[in-house]
Amino acid sequence: MQAAKQRSWNTRLKAKQKRLERMKGITSNRIIPTSQIVEALETLIMPGDRVVLEGNNQKQASFLSAALAQADPKKLFDLHMIMSSISRPEHLDIFEYGIASKVDFSYAGPQSLRMAQMLEDGKLTMGEIHTYVELYGRLFIDLIPSVALVAADKADSEGNLYTGPNTEETPTLVEAAGFSSGIVIAQVNELADELPRVDIPGSWIDFVVVADKPYQLEPLFTRDPRHITDIQILQAMMIIRGIYEKHGVKSLNHGIGYNTAAIELLLPTYGESLGLKGKICRHWALNPHPTLIPAIESGWVESIHCFGGEVGMEKYVAARRDVFFTGHDGSLRSNRTLCQLAGQYAVDLFVGSSLQIDEAGNSSTVTRGRLAGFGGAPNMGHDPGGRRHSSQAWLDMMTDTDPLARGRKLVVQVVETFQNGNKPVFVESLDAVGAKADIGLETAPVMIYGHDVTHIVTEEGIAYLYKTDSMEERRQAIAAIAGVTPLGLKHDVKATEKLRREGLIALPEDLGIRRTDAKRSLLAAKNVEELVEWSEGLYEPPAKFRSW
């Protein structure tokens, strides 16, 4: 008992206080001078620390990441980096320089090729590839950070933060460090006497630094309708008719892509012709996609909760407050963690895509020489066992008469049978299987497991996988819509008619769709300029999307 009484229970807090003491030579308050940020990082971060660096797939703490890459490797080394998205060159430079040694992450799209090469060269050690929610969850369990480096729009002198439309993951990262005696440093675009609203209280923040330029923000969810093809329009028609209408899908999430952009732009035209307004696609977990503007203006959309914002959509969102979640100032309040959870548990359907799908329906974006990661697709692209509320679409997936039978979330993969470069999407075995050993993971980096996939859509048709009652039948249904890929060529064409009769696959003509009708004339907006017109001039697209 005496030993227990002598134990200190605030060692982490004392360690933090020592770090804060060392900052007195740099600042007398919570504002770090912009020119001294590298020195501040070398003072506050210790070798071996777990450091969370904000960098989701849109907003980047770019000033702080660039400063970290300028640190002296003799002072800062062996850092364990935790990053949602490895998106900028310096995110990997810090490993090249010896500042960091280990990484846990979710997505590395822009740096996927370099990431794979650095792993092969032994320049970094892999922790795990996570989904977003999984990574956020571990910040509160076994990856508790020592330091969090985040980004916000504005701060006041008390350290209160205004994150604007792109709140994203910032509150989650700050809370994980701020309430475990970690150090929280926020870069901001400006200091202000008064904030439009307080998104994160100053008592959670240790230091604020004004960046030398605004944080990097990518218009990641903007798709120019000019690039939507007839094949993508055909797939969109099949999804609307053969999935959304068939199952009565009212709440959903769309992944990023031209195929889902085509669906959004067909709702006010093709969807209207089917009399589906008010019956499908009413509630969304989705970034403010510009291609959804015509559907919003046409009265299709009742609500949208967002992971983050989208460049140029700020005025439009503020003017459509009945649809979007906004603060009293009118600006969007997004939240990546909460929207991921909404997309996991609260929606009926997820539509995504992949680089490879095998004969059982397993898919991955990890391919030879490319380590892209997963992002949020596995969170939303699976049937959550914890769901207990029912809906028409969820119940429509029931194929069992057992009294304890439950519905299923609809998980749809929409792909063209071949990628750019004539690479087949449908393969006998995923590259991820070989990558397991190459990367040194305990399990193969599968993005969405086949048993969670209810539908696969290609330009050939729809495979209704939830109806199959054996693995062999599942393989046949997938092969039947896999075109002339190696997997598709294995299919016995005589089996196609049987699969069609049994409703395990549907070709366009089975859905009353003529392939010749899949034309760009169906799109509610055929270019970005027409999206601006639909928005009554409120949408202000970035310059690179302006062609007028």
Coordinates of N, CA and C in Angstrom, one line a residue, residues 225-378:
P225 N -17.9 17.9 -65.7 CA -18.8 17.1 -66.4 C -18.3 16.8 -67.9
R226 N -17.5 17.7 -68.4 CA -17.0 17.5 -69.8 C -16.3 16.2 -69.9
H227 N -15.7 15.6 -68.9 CA -14.9 14.4 -69.0 C -15.8 13.1 -68.7
I228 N -17.0 13.3 -68.4 CA -17.9 12.1 -68.2 C -18.2 11.4 -69.5
T229 N -17.9 10.1 -69.6 CA -18.1 9.4 -70.9 C -19.4 8.7 -71.0
D230 N -19.7 8.3 -72.2 CA -21.0 7.5 -72.4 C -21.0 6.2 -71.6
I231 N -19.9 5.6 -71.4 CA -19.9 4.4 -70.6 C -20.2 4.7 -69.2
Q232 N -19.7 5.8 -68.7 CA -20.0 6.1 -67.3 C -21.5 6.5 -67.2
I233 N -22.1 7.1 -68.2 CA -23.5 7.4 -68.2 C -24.3 6.2 -68.2
L234 N -23.9 5.2 -69.0 CA -24.6 3.9 -69.1 C -24.6 3.2 -67.7
Q235 N -23.4 3.2 -67.0 CA -23.3 2.6 -65.7 C -24.2 3.4 -64.7
A236 N -24.3 4.7 -64.8 CA -25.1 5.5 -63.9 C -26.6 5.1 -64.1
M237 N -27.0 5.0 -65.4 CA -28.4 4.6 -65.6 C -28.7 3.3 -65.0
M238 N -27.8 2.3 -65.1 CA -28.0 1.0 -64.6 C -28.1 1.1 -63.0
I239 N -27.3 1.9 -62.4 CA -27.3 2.0 -61.0 C -28.6 2.6 -60.5
I240 N -29.0 3.7 -61.2 CA -30.3 4.3 -60.8 C -31.5 3.4 -60.9
R241 N -31.5 2.7 -62.1 CA -32.7 1.8 -62.4 C -32.5 0.5 -61.6
G242 N -31.4 -0.1 -61.7 CA -31.2 -1.5 -61.2 C -30.8 -1.6 -59.8
I243 N -30.5 -0.5 -59.1 CA -30.1 -0.6 -57.7 C -30.9 0.4 -56.9
Y244 N -30.8 1.7 -57.2 CA -31.5 2.7 -56.4 C -33.0 2.6 -56.4
E245 N -33.5 2.4 -57.6 CA -35.0 2.3 -57.7 C -35.4 0.9 -57.2
K246 N -34.7 -0.1 -57.6 CA -35.1 -1.5 -57.2 C -35.1 -1.7 -55.7
H247 N -34.2 -1.1 -55.0 CA -34.1 -1.3 -53.6 C -34.6 -0.1 -52.7
G248 N -35.0 1.0 -53.4 CA -35.5 2.1 -52.6 C -34.5 2.8 -51.8
V249 N -33.3 3.1 -52.4 CA -32.2 3.6 -51.6 C -32.5 5.1 -51.3
K250 N -32.6 5.5 -50.1 CA -32.9 6.9 -49.7 C -31.7 7.6 -49.1
S251 N -30.8 6.8 -48.4 CA -29.6 7.5 -47.8 C -28.3 6.8 -48.3
L252 N -27.3 7.6 -48.7 CA -26.2 7.0 -49.4 C -24.9 7.9 -49.3
N253 N -23.8 7.2 -49.7 CA -22.6 7.9 -49.9 C -22.0 7.6 -51.3
H254 N -21.5 8.5 -52.0 CA -20.8 8.3 -53.2 C -19.3 8.5 -53.0
G255 N -18.5 7.6 -53.6 CA -17.1 7.9 -53.7 C -16.7 8.9 -54.7
I256 N -15.4 9.2 -54.8 CA -15.0 10.2 -55.7 C -14.9 9.5 -57.1
G257 N -15.3 10.1 -58.1 CA -15.2 9.6 -59.5 C -16.1 10.1 -60.5
Y258 N -15.8 10.0 -61.7 CA -16.7 10.4 -62.8 C -18.0 9.6 -62.9
N259 N -17.8 8.3 -62.5 CA -19.0 7.4 -62.6 C -20.1 7.8 -61.6
T260 N -19.7 8.2 -60.4 CA -20.7 8.7 -59.4 C -21.1 10.1 -59.8
A261 N -20.2 10.9 -60.3 CA -20.7 12.3 -60.8 C -21.7 12.1 -61.8
A262 N -21.6 11.1 -62.7 CA -22.7 10.9 -63.7 C -24.0 10.6 -63.1
I263 N -24.0 9.8 -62.0 CA -25.3 9.5 -61.3 C -25.9 10.8 -60.8
E264 N -25.1 11.6 -60.2 CA -25.6 12.9 -59.6 C -26.2 13.7 -60.7
L265 N -25.6 13.8 -61.8 CA -26.1 14.6 -62.9 C -27.2 14.0 -63.7
L266 N -27.5 12.7 -63.5 CA -28.7 12.1 -64.2 C -29.9 12.1 -63.3
L267 N -29.8 12.4 -62.0 CA -31.0 12.4 -61.2 C -32.1 13.4 -61.7
P268 N -31.7 14.6 -62.0 CA -32.7 15.6 -62.5 C -33.3 15.3 -63.9
T269 N -32.6 14.4 -64.6 CA -33.1 14.1 -66.0 C -33.6 12.6 -66.1
Y270 N -32.7 11.7 -66.1 CA -33.1 10.3 -66.2 C -33.9 9.9 -65.0
G271 N -33.5 10.2 -63.8 CA -34.2 9.9 -62.6 C -35.6 10.5 -62.6
E272 N -35.7 11.8 -63.1 CA -37.0 12.4 -63.1 C -37.9 11.7 -64.1
S273 N -37.4 11.2 -65.2 CA -38.2 10.5 -66.2 C -38.8 9.2 -65.6
L274 N -38.1 8.7 -64.6 CA -38.6 7.4 -64.0 C -39.5 7.7 -62.8
G275 N -39.8 9.0 -62.5 CA -40.7 9.4 -61.4 C -40.1 9.0 -60.0
L276 N -38.8 9.2 -59.9 CA -38.1 8.7 -58.6 C -37.9 9.8 -57.6
K277 N -38.1 11.1 -58.0 CA -37.8 12.2 -57.0 C -38.7 12.0 -55.8
G278 N -38.0 12.1 -54.6 CA -38.7 11.9 -53.3 C -38.7 10.4 -52.9
K279 N -38.3 9.5 -53.8 CA -38.3 8.1 -53.5 C -36.9 7.5 -53.3
I280 N -35.9 8.2 -53.9 CA -34.5 7.8 -53.7 C -33.6 9.0 -53.5
C281 N -32.4 8.7 -53.0 CA -31.3 9.7 -52.9 C -31.7 11.0 -52.2
R282 N -32.3 10.8 -51.0 CA -32.7 12.0 -50.2 C -31.7 12.5 -49.2
H283 N -31.0 11.6 -48.6 CA -30.1 11.9 -47.5 C -28.7 11.4 -47.8
W284 N -27.7 12.3 -47.7 CA -26.3 12.0 -48.2 C -25.3 12.2 -47.1
A285 N -24.2 11.4 -47.1 CA -23.0 11.6 -46.4 C -22.0 11.9 -47.5
L286 N -21.6 13.1 -47.7 CA -20.9 13.5 -48.9 C -20.3 14.8 -48.8
N287 N -19.1 15.0 -49.4 CA -18.5 16.4 -49.5 C -19.5 17.2 -50.4
P288 N -19.4 18.5 -50.4 CA -20.3 19.3 -51.3 C -19.9 19.2 -52.7
H289 N -20.2 18.1 -53.4 CA -19.9 17.9 -54.8 C -20.5 18.9 -55.7
P290 N -19.8 19.6 -56.5 CA -20.5 20.6 -57.4 C -21.4 19.9 -58.4
T291 N -21.2 18.6 -58.7 CA -22.0 17.9 -59.6 C -23.4 17.5 -59.0
L292 N -23.5 17.8 -57.7 CA -24.8 17.5 -57.0 C -25.7 18.8 -57.1
I293 N -25.1 19.9 -57.5 CA -25.9 21.1 -57.5 C -27.2 21.0 -58.3
P294 N -27.3 20.5 -59.5 CA -28.5 20.4 -60.2 C -29.6 19.5 -59.4
A295 N -29.1 18.5 -58.8 CA -30.1 17.6 -58.0 C -30.6 18.4 -56.8
I296 N -29.7 19.2 -56.2 CA -30.2 20.0 -55.0 C -31.2 21.1 -55.5
E297 N -30.8 21.7 -56.6 CA -31.7 22.8 -57.1 C -33.1 22.2 -57.6
S298 N -33.1 21.0 -58.0 CA -34.3 20.3 -58.5 C -35.1 19.7 -57.4
G299 N -34.7 19.8 -56.2 CA -35.5 19.3 -55.1 C -35.3 17.9 -54.7
W300 N -34.2 17.3 -55.2 CA -34.0 15.9 -54.9 C -33.4 15.6 -53.5
V301 N -32.6 16.6 -53.1 CA -31.7 16.4 -51.9 C -32.3 17.1 -50.7
E302 N -32.5 16.4 -49.6 CA -33.0 16.9 -48.4 C -31.9 17.3 -47.4
S303 N -30.8 16.5 -47.3 CA -29.8 16.8 -46.4 C -28.5 16.2 -46.8
I304 N -27.4 16.9 -46.5 CA -26.0 16.5 -46.8 C -25.1 16.7 -45.6
H305 N -24.5 15.7 -45.0 CA -23.5 15.9 -44.0 C -22.2 15.7 -44.6
C306 N -21.2 16.5 -44.3 CA -19.9 16.5 -45.1 C -18.7 16.1 -44.3
F307 N -17.8 15.4 -44.9 CA -16.5 15.1 -44.4 C -15.6 16.3 -44.3
G308 N -15.7 17.1 -45.4 CA -15.0 18.3 -45.5 C -15.7 19.3 -46.4
G309 N -15.1 20.4 -46.8 CA -15.7 21.3 -47.7 C -15.2 21.0 -49.1
E310 N -15.4 21.9 -50.0 CA -14.9 21.9 -51.4 C -14.7 23.3 -51.9
V311 N -13.5 23.5 -52.4 CA -13.1 24.8 -52.9 C -14.1 25.4 -53.9
G312 N -14.6 26.6 -53.6 CA -15.5 27.3 -54.5 C -17.0 27.1 -54.1
M313 N -17.2 26.1 -53.2 CA -18.6 25.8 -52.8 C -19.1 26.6 -51.6
E314 N -18.3 27.5 -51.0 CA -18.6 28.1 -49.8 C -19.9 29.0 -49.8
K315 N -20.0 29.8 -50.8 CA -21.1 30.7 -50.9 C -22.4 29.9 -51.2
Y316 N -22.3 28.9 -52.0 CA -23.4 28.1 -52.4 C -23.9 27.3 -51.1
V317 N -23.0 26.7 -50.4 CA -23.4 26.0 -49.1 C -24.1 27.0 -48.2
A318 N -23.5 28.2 -48.0 CA -24.1 29.1 -47.0 C -25.5 29.6 -47.4
A319 N -25.8 29.5 -48.8 CA -27.1 29.9 -49.2 C -28.1 28.8 -49.3
R320 N -27.7 27.6 -48.9 CA -28.6 26.4 -49.0 C -28.5 25.7 -47.6
R321 N -28.9 26.5 -46.6 CA -28.7 26.1 -45.2 C -29.7 25.0 -44.8
D322 N -30.8 24.8 -45.5 CA -31.7 23.7 -45.3 C -31.1 22.4 -45.6
V323 N -30.1 22.4 -46.5 CA -29.5 21.1 -47.0 C -28.3 20.8 -46.2
F324 N -27.4 21.8 -46.0 CA -26.1 21.5 -45.4 C -26.1 21.9 -43.9
F325 N -25.1 21.3 -43.2 CA -24.9 21.6 -41.8 C -24.0 22.8 -41.6
T326 N -24.6 23.9 -41.2 CA -23.8 25.2 -41.1 C -23.9 25.8 -39.8
G327 N -23.0 26.7 -39.5 CA -23.0 27.4 -38.2 C -23.8 28.7 -38.3
H328 N -23.9 29.4 -37.2 CA -24.7 30.7 -37.2 C -24.1 31.7 -38.2
D329 N -22.8 31.5 -38.5 CA -22.2 32.4 -39.5 C -22.5 32.0 -40.9
G330 N -23.1 30.9 -41.1 CA -23.5 30.4 -42.5 C -22.5 29.5 -43.1
S331 N -21.3 29.4 -42.5 CA -20.3 28.5 -43.1 C -20.5 27.1 -42.7
L332 N -20.0 26.2 -43.6 CA -20.2 24.8 -43.4 C -19.4 24.3 -42.2
R333 N -20.0 23.4 -41.4 CA -19.3 22.7 -40.3 C -19.2 21.2 -40.8
S334 N -18.0 20.9 -41.2 CA -17.8 19.5 -41.6 C -17.1 18.8 -40.5
N335 N -17.1 17.5 -40.5 CA -16.4 16.7 -39.5 C -16.1 15.3 -40.1
R336 N -14.9 15.0 -40.4 CA -14.5 13.8 -41.1 C -14.8 12.5 -40.2
T337 N -14.6 12.6 -38.9 CA -14.8 11.5 -38.0 C -16.3 11.2 -38.0
L338 N -17.1 12.2 -37.7 CA -18.6 11.9 -37.6 C -19.2 11.5 -38.9
C339 N -18.7 12.1 -40.0 CA -19.3 11.8 -41.3 C -18.9 10.4 -41.7
Q340 N -17.7 9.9 -41.3 CA -17.3 8.6 -41.6 C -18.2 7.6 -40.8
L341 N -18.5 8.0 -39.6 CA -19.4 7.1 -38.8 C -20.8 7.1 -39.4
A342 N -21.3 8.3 -39.8 CA -22.6 8.3 -40.5 C -22.6 7.5 -41.7
G343 N -21.5 7.5 -42.5 CA -21.4 6.7 -43.7 C -21.3 5.3 -43.4
Q344 N -20.8 4.9 -42.2 CA -20.7 3.5 -41.9 C -22.0 2.9 -41.4
Y345 N -22.7 3.7 -40.5 CA -23.9 3.2 -39.8 C -25.2 3.7 -40.3
A346 N -25.3 4.9 -40.8 CA -26.5 5.6 -41.0 C -27.0 5.6 -42.4
V347 N -26.2 5.3 -43.4 CA -26.7 5.2 -44.8 C -27.0 3.8 -45.2
D348 N -27.8 3.8 -46.2 CA -28.3 2.5 -46.8 C -27.2 1.9 -47.8
L349 N -26.5 2.8 -48.4 CA -25.7 2.3 -49.6 C -24.4 3.1 -49.7
F350 N -23.3 2.4 -50.1 CA -22.1 3.0 -50.5 C -21.7 2.6 -51.9
V351 N -21.3 3.6 -52.7 CA -20.8 3.3 -54.1 C -19.4 3.7 -54.1
G352 N -18.5 2.8 -54.5 CA -17.1 3.1 -54.6 C -16.5 2.4 -55.8
S353 N -15.2 2.5 -56.0 CA -14.5 1.9 -57.1 C -13.2 1.3 -56.6
S354 N -12.5 0.7 -57.5 CA -11.2 0.0 -57.1 C -10.3 -0.2 -58.3
L355 N -9.1 -0.5 -58.1 CA -8.1 -0.8 -59.1 C -8.1 -2.2 -59.5
Q356 N -8.4 -3.1 -58.6 CA -8.5 -4.5 -58.8 C -9.6 -5.2 -58.1
I357 N -10.3 -6.2 -58.7 CA -11.3 -7.0 -58.1 C -11.0 -8.5 -58.5
D358 N -11.0 -9.4 -57.5 CA -10.7 -10.8 -57.8 C -12.0 -11.5 -58.0
E359 N -11.9 -12.8 -58.3 CA -13.1 -13.6 -58.7 C -14.1 -13.8 -57.5
A360 N -13.7 -13.5 -56.3 CA -14.6 -13.6 -55.2 C -15.2 -12.2 -54.8
G361 N -14.8 -11.2 -55.5 CA -15.3 -9.8 -55.2 C -14.4 -9.0 -54.3
N362 N -13.3 -9.6 -53.8 CA -12.4 -8.8 -52.9 C -11.7 -7.7 -53.8
S363 N -11.5 -6.6 -53.2 CA -10.9 -5.5 -54.0 C -9.8 -4.8 -53.2
S364 N -8.9 -4.1 -54.0 CA -7.9 -3.3 -53.3 C -7.3 -2.3 -54.3
T365 N -6.8 -1.2 -53.7 CA -6.1 -0.2 -54.4 C -4.6 -0.3 -54.3
V366 N -4.2 -1.3 -53.5 CA -2.8 -1.6 -53.4 C -2.4 -2.5 -54.5
T367 N -1.6 -2.0 -55.5 CA -1.2 -2.8 -56.6 C 0.3 -2.8 -56.7
R368 N 0.9 -3.6 -57.7 CA 2.3 -3.7 -57.8 C 3.0 -2.3 -57.9
G369 N 3.9 -2.0 -57.0 CA 4.6 -0.7 -57.1 C 3.8 0.5 -56.7
R370 N 2.6 0.3 -56.1 CA 1.7 1.4 -55.8 C 1.1 1.1 -54.4
L371 N 1.3 2.0 -53.4 CA 0.7 1.8 -52.1 C -0.2 2.9 -51.8
A372 N -1.4 2.9 -52.3 CA -2.3 4.0 -52.2 C -3.0 4.1 -50.9
G373 N -3.2 2.9 -50.2 CA -4.0 3.0 -49.0 C -5.5 2.9 -49.3
F374 N -6.3 3.2 -48.2 CA -7.7 2.9 -48.3 C -8.6 4.1 -48.1
G375 N -8.1 5.1 -47.2 CA -9.0 6.2 -46.9 C -10.2 5.7 -46.1
G376 N -11.4 6.1 -46.5 CA -12.6 5.8 -45.7 C -13.4 4.7 -46.4
A377 N -13.0 4.2 -47.6 CA -13.8 3.2 -48.3 C -14.1 1.9 -47.4
P378 N -13.2 1.4 -46.7 CA -13.6 0.2 -45.9 C -14.5 0.5 -44.8

